[in-house]
Coordinates of C-alpha atoms and ligand atoms in Angstrom, one line a residue:
X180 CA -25.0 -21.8 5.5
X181 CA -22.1 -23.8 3.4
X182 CA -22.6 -24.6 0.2
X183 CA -19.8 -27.2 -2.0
X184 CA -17.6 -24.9 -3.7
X185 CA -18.1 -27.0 -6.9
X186 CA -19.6 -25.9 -10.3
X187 CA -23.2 -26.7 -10.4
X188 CA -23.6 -27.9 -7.3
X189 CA -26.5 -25.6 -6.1
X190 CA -29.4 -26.8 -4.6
X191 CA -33.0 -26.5 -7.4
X192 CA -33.5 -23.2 -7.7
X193 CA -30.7 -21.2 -6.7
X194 CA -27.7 -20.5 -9.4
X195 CA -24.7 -22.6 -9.6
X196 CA -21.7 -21.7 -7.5
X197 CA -18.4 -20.4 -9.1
X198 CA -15.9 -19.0 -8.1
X199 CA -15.6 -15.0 -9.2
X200 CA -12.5 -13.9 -6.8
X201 CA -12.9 -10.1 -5.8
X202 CA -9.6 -9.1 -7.4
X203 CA -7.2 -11.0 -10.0
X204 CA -4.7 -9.3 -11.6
X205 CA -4.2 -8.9 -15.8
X206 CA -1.3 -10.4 -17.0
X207 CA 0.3 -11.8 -20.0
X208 CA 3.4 -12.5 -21.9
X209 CA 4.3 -9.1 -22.4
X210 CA 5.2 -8.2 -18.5
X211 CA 6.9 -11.7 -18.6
X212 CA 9.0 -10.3 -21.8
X213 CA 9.9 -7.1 -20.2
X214 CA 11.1 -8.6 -16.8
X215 CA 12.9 -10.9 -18.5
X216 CA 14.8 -8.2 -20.6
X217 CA 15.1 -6.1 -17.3
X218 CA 17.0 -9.5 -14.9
X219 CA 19.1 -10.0 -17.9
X220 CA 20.2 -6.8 -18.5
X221 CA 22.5 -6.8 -15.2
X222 CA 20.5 -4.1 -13.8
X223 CA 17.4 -4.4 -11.4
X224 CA 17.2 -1.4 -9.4
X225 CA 16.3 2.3 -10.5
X226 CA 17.8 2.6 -13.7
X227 CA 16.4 3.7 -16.9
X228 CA 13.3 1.9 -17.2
X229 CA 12.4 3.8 -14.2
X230 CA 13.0 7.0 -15.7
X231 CA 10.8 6.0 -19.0
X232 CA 8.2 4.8 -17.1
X233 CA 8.3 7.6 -15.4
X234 CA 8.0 9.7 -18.9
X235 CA 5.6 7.8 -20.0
X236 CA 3.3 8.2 -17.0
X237 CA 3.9 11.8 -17.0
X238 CA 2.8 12.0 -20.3
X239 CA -0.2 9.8 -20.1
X240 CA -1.8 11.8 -16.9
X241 CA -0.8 15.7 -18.7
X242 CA 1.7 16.1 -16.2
X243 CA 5.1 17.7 -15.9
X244 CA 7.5 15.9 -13.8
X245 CA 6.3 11.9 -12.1
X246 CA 8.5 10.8 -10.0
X247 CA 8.5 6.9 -9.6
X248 CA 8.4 5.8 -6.0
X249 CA 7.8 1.7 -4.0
X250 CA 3.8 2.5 -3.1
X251 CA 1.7 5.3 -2.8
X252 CA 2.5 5.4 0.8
X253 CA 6.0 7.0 0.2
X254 CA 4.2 9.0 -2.5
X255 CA 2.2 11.1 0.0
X256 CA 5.0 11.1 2.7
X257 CA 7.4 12.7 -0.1
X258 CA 4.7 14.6 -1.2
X259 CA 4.2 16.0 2.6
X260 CA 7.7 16.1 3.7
X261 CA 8.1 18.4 0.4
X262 CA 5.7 20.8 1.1
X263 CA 7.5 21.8 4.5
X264 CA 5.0 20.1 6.5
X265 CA 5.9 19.6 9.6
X266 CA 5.3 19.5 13.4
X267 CA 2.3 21.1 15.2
X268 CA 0.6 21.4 11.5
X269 CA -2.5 20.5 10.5
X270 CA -3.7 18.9 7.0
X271 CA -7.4 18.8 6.2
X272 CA -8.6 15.2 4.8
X273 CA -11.2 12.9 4.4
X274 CA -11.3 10.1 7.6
X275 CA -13.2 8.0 4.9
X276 CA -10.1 6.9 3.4
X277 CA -7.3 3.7 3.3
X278 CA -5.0 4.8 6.8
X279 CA -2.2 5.4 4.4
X280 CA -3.4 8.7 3.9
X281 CA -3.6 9.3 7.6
X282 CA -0.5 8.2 8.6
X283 CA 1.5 9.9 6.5
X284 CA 0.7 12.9 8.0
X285 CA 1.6 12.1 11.0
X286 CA 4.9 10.3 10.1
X287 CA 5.5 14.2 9.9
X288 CA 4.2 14.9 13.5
X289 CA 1.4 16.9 11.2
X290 CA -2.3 16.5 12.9
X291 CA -4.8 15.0 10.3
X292 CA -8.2 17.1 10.3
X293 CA -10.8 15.7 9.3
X294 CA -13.7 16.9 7.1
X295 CA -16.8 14.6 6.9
X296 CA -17.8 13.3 3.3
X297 CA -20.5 13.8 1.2
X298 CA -22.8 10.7 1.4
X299 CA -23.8 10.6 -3.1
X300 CA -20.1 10.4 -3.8
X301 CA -17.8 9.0 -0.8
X302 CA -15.7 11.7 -1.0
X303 CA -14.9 15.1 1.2
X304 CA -17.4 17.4 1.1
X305 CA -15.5 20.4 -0.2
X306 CA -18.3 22.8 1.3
X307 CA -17.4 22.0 4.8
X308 CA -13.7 22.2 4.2
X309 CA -12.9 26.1 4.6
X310 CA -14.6 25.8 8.1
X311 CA -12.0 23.5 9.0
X312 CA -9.2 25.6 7.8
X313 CA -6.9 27.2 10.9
X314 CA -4.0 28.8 11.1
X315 CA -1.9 26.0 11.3
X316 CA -3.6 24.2 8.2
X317 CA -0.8 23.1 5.5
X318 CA -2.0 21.2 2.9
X319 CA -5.9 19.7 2.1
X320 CA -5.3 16.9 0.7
X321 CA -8.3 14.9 -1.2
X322 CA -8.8 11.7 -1.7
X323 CA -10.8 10.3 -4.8
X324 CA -12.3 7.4 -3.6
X325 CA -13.4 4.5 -5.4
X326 CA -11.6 6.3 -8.9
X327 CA -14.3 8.5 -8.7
X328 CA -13.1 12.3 -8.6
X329 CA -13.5 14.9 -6.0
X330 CA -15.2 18.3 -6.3
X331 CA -12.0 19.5 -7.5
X332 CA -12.5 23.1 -8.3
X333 CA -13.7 24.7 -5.0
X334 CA -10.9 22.7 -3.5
X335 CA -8.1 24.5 -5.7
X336 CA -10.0 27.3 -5.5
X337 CA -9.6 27.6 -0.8
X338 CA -6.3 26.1 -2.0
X339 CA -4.8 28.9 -4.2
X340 CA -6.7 31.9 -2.0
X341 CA -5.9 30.9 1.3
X342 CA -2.0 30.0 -0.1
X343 CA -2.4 26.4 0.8
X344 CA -1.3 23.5 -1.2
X345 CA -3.9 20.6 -2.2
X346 CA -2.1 17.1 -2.2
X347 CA -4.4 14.9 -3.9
X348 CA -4.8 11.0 -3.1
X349 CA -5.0 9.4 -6.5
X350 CA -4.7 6.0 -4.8
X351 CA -7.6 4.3 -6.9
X352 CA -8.0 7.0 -9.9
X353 CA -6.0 5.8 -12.6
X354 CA -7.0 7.0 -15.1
X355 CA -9.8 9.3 -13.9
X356 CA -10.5 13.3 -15.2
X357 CA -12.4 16.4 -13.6
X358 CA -13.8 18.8 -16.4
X359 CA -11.7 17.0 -18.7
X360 CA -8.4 17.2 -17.2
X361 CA -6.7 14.1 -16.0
X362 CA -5.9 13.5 -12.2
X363 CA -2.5 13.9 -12.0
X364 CA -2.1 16.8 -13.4
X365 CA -4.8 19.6 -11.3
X366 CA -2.9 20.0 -8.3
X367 CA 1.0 21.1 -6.6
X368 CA 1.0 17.0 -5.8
X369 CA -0.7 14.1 -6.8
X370 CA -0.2 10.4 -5.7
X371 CA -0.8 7.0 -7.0
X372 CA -0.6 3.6 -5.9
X373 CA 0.4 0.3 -8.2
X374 CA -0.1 -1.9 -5.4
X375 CA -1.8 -5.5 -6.9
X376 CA -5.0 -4.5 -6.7
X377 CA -4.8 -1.0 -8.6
X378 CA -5.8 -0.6 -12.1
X379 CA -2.3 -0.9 -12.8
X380 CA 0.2 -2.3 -11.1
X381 CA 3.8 -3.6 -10.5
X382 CA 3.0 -5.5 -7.5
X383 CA 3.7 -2.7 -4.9
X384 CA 4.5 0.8 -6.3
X385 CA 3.5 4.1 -6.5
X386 CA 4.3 7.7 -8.9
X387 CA 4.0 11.3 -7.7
X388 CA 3.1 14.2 -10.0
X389 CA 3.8 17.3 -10.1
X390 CA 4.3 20.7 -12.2
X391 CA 7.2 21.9 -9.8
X392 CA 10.0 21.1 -10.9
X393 CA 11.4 21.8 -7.8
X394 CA 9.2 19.5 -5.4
X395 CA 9.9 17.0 -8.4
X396 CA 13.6 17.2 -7.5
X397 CA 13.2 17.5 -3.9
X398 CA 11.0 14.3 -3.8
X399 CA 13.7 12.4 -6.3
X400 CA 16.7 13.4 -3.5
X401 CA 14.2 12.2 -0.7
X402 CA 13.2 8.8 -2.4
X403 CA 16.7 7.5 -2.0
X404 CA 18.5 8.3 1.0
X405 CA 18.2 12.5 0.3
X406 CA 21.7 11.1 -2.0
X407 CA 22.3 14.2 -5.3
X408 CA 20.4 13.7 -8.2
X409 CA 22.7 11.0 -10.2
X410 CA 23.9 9.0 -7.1
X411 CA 21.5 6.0 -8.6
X412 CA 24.0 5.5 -11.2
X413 CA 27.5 4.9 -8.8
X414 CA 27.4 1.2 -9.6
X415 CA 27.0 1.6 -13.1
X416 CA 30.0 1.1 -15.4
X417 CA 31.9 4.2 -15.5
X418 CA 29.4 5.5 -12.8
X419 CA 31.3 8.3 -10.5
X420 CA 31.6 6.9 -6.9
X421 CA 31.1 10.0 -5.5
X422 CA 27.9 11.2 -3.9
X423 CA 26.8 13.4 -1.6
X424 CA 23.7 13.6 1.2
X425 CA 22.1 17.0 1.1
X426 CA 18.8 15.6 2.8
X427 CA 17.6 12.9 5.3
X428 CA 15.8 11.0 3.2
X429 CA 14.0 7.6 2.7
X430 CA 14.1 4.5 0.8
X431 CA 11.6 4.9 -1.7
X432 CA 12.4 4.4 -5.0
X433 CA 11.2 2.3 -7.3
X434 CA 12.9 -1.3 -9.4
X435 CA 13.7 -1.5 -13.0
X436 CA 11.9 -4.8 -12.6
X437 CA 8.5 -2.8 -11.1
X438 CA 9.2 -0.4 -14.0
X439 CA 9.4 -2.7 -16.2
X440 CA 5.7 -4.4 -15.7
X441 CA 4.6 -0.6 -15.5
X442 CA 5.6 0.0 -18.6
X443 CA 3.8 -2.7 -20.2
X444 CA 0.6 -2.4 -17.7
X445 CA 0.1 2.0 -19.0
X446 CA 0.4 -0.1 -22.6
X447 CA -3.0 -1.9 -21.4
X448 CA -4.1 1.0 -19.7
X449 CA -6.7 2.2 -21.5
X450 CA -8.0 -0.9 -22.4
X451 CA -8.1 -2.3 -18.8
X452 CA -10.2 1.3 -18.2
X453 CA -12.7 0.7 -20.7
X454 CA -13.5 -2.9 -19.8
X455 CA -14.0 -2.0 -15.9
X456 CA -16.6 1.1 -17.6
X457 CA -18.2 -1.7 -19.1
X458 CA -18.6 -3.7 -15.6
X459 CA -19.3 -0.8 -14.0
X460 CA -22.0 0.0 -16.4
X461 CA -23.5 -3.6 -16.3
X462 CA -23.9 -3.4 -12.6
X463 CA -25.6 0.1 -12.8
X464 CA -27.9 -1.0 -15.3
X465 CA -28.8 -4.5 -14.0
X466 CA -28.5 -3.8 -10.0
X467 CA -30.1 -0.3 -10.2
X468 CA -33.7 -1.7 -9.6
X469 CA -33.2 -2.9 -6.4
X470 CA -34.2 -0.8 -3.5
X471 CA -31.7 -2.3 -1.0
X472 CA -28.6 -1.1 -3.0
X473 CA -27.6 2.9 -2.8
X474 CA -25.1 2.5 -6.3
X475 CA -22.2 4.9 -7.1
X476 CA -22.5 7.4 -9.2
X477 CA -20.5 9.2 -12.3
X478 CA -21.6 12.8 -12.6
X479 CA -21.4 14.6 -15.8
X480 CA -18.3 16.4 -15.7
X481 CA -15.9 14.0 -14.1
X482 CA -14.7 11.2 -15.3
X483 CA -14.6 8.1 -12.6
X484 CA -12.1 5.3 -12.8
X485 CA -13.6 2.3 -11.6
X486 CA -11.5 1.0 -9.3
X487 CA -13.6 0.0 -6.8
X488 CA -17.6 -0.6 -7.0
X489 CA -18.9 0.4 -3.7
X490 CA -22.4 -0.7 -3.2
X491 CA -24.5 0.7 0.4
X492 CA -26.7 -1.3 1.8
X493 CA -30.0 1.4 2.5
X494 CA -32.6 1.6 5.0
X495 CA -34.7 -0.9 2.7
X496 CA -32.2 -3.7 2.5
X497 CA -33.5 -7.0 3.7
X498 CA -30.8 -8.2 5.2
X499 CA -28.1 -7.1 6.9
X500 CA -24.2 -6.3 5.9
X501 CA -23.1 -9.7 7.4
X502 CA -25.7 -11.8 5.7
X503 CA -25.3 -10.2 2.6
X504 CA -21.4 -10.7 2.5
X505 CA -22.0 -14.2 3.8
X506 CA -24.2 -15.1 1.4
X507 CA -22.1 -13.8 -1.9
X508 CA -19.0 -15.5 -0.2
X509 CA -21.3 -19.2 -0.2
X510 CA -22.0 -18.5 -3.8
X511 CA -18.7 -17.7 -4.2
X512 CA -18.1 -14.1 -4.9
X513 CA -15.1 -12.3 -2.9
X514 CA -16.4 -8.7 -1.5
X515 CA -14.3 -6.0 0.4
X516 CA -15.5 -3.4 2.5
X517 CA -14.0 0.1 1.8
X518 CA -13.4 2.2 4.4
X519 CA -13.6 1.7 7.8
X520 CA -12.7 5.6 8.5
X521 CA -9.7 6.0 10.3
X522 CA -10.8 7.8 13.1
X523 CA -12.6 4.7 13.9
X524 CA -9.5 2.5 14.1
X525 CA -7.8 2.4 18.0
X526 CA -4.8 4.0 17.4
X527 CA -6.5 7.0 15.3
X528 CA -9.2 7.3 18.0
X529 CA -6.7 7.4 21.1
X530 CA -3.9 9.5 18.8
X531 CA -6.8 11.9 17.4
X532 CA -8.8 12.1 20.5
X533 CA -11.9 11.0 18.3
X534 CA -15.0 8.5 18.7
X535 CA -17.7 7.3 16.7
X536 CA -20.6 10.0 16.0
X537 CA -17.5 12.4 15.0
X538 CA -18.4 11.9 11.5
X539 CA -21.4 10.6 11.1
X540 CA -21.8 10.7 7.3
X541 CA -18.7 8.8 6.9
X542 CA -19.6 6.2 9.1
X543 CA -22.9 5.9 7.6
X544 CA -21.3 5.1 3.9
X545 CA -19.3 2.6 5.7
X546 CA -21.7 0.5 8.1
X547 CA -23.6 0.1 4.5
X548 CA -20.3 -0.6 2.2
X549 CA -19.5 -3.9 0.3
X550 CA -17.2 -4.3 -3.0
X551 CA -18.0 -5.8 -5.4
X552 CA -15.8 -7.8 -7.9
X553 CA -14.7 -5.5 -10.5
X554 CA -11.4 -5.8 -12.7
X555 CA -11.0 -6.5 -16.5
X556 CA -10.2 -9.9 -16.5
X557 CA -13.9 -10.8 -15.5
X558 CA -15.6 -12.1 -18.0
X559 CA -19.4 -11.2 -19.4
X560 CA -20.3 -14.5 -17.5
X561 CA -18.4 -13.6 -14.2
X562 CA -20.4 -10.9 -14.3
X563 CA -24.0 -12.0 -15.1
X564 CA -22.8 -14.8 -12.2
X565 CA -22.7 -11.9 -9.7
X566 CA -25.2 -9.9 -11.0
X567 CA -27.6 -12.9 -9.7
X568 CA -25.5 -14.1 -6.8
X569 CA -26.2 -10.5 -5.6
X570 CA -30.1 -10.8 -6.2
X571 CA -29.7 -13.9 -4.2
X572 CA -28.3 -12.9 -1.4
X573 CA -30.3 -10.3 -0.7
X574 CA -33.7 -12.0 -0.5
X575 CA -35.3 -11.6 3.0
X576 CA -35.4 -15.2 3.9
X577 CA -32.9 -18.4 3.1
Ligands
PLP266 C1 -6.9 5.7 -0.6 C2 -5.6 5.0 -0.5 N1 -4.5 5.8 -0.3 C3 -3.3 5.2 -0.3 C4 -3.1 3.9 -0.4 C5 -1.7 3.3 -0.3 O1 -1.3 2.7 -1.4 P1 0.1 1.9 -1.4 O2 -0.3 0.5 -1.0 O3 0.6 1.9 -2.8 O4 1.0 2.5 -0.5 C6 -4.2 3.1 -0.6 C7 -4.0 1.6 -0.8 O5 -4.9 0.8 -1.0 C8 -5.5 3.6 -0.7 O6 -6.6 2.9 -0.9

């Protein structure tokens, strides 16, 4: 089927097509301001506006110590590397996840374990995780898919009895809570990705949290080059030359420029959180009808983020994943498809030693997946757009 990507060009009877991309980034004059003070300062790198955002961040999640890093990537590997993790150990996560979780373990020569999910939320089950626990496990490390957090308590709870750290992907939960306490701030680690999709960004980024100040330190050394705490500031004026490598370490840190759209973008934060609720809250209502959909869910005591709006196709739906993501792309809505689970992808499945059927639950969610548009520069039309598009596309027969 192809259909004129013009407005109003639909045939009688079916909606006019537009074009609803499924991600655009909010900007405005003020990241453009705060750049431009940043390029014509002299000084682009990690510098001060690193350390405010940092502060700022810090503060805004209820954490002690953030620690600003290039993506959420180096996050977790820091995060990892920190807690002594190492080779021949294991870490227990979720394979429904991005791959970056994954393969930061095993940067490490760590083995990921994987824990299937639990099918209402996306997430790890946490009742299946002690099972998985051995002697060689290091770190669990949850991942809050979608924005929406996990089951965080029995997690710290195996965590803090068994003596083993919980490393939480925060990837897409900014700003989410559990119980009333912000991610961010539950856990030894937590890390979060800015990359241009997130609910904020700075292009490619990424902050680690922690109430160690120790790890805090540790990760700061390791994000540039394992070089003493101050050696950032050798080419400032009156800088000392002198610097010394107490660690390998990486090159992870973070631009004043990044920092600087950061800055601006936690400004907007809360405002960019309470327009995706809103979307969020328009699909639920307006798509919740329709037997084809399984919807996400917000239980009671969390507190979900809205990054991502992962509809499942069901056992009822009409059509099939393809036709359905066909369809909204000839109407002109942009979908995704969160996750393929990474011990489906080859080098996971060869590396790991695992096959499809290994985690049935998780490949369930994600045979059924699609994303739907969902960020706060949509507008009430963009969304009543979709809202039909999706109808549409899943009638039986076109
Ligand atoms: C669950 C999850 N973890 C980690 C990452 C990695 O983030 P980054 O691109 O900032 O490294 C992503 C990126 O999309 C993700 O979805």
């Amino acid at each position: 089927m192809s259909v004129v990507r013009t407005e109003n060009a639909a045939t009688p009877g079916e909606p006019a097509v537009r074009q609803i991309p499924f991600h655009r980034p909010s900007f405005d004059e003020r990241e453009l301001q705060s750049i431009e003070e940043v390029l014509r300062s002299g000084w682009v790198t990690t510098g001060e506006r690193t350390r405010e955002f940092e502060r700022r961040f810090a503060a805004y999640v209820g954490a002690s110590h953030a620690v600003a890093v290039n993506s959420c990537t180096a996050a977790l590997h820091l995060a990892f590397a920190a807690a002594g993790i190492g080779a021949g150990d294991e870490v227990i996560t979720t394979p429904y996840t991005f791959v970056a979780t994954v393969e930061t373990i095993c940067y490490l020569g760590a083995r990921p374990v994987f824990v299937d999910i639990d099918p209402a939320t996306r997430n790890i089950d946490s009742a299946a995780i002690e099972e998985k626990i051995s002697a060689r496990t290091r770190a669990i490390a949850p991942v809050h898919i979608a924005g929406l957090p996990c089951e965080m308590d029995p997690i710290l709870e195996i965590g803090e009895r068994r003596g083993i750290p919980v490393i939480e992907d925060a990837a897409h939960s900014l700003p989410a809570s559990y119980k009333g306490r912000r991610i961010g701030s539950l856990s030894r680690a937590t890390a979060f990705s800015f990359y241009a999709t997130k609910n904020l960004t700075t292009g490619e980024g990424g902050m680690l949290t922690t109430e160690d100040v120790e790890l805090a330190r540790r990760c700061r050394r390791l994000s540039l080059h394992g070089i003493s705490a101050d050696g950032w500031k050798r080419y400032r004026l009156g800088g000392k030359w002198f610097y010394e490598v107490t660690d390998m370490g990486y090159k992870y840190n973070l631009t004043d420029v990044a920092a600087a759209m950061g800055i601006v973008q936690l400004e907007k934060l809360d405002a960019f959180d309470a327009r995706r609720r809103e979307i969020a809250l328009a699909y639920t209502k307006r798509l919740g009808d329709l037997p084809d959909l399984a919807l996400p869910c917000e239980p009671g005591h969390v507190r979900h983020a809205w990054h991502l709006f992962i509809v499942g196709l069901t056992g009822a739906a009409r059509v099939s994943r393809e036709t359905f993501i066909e369809r909204l792309t000839d109407r002109g809505v942009g979908t995704s498809v969160h996750f393929i689970p990474a011990h489906l992808h080859p080098y996971y499945a060869e590396k790991l030693g695992h096959r499809r059927g290994d985690f049935p639950r998780a490949e369930a969610a994600f045979d059924g997946a699609v994303s739907l548009p969902l960020y706060p520069a949509m507008t009430d039309d963009d969304v009543d757009y979709v809202v039909s598009a999706v109808r549409w596309a899943l009638a039986p027969s076109r």
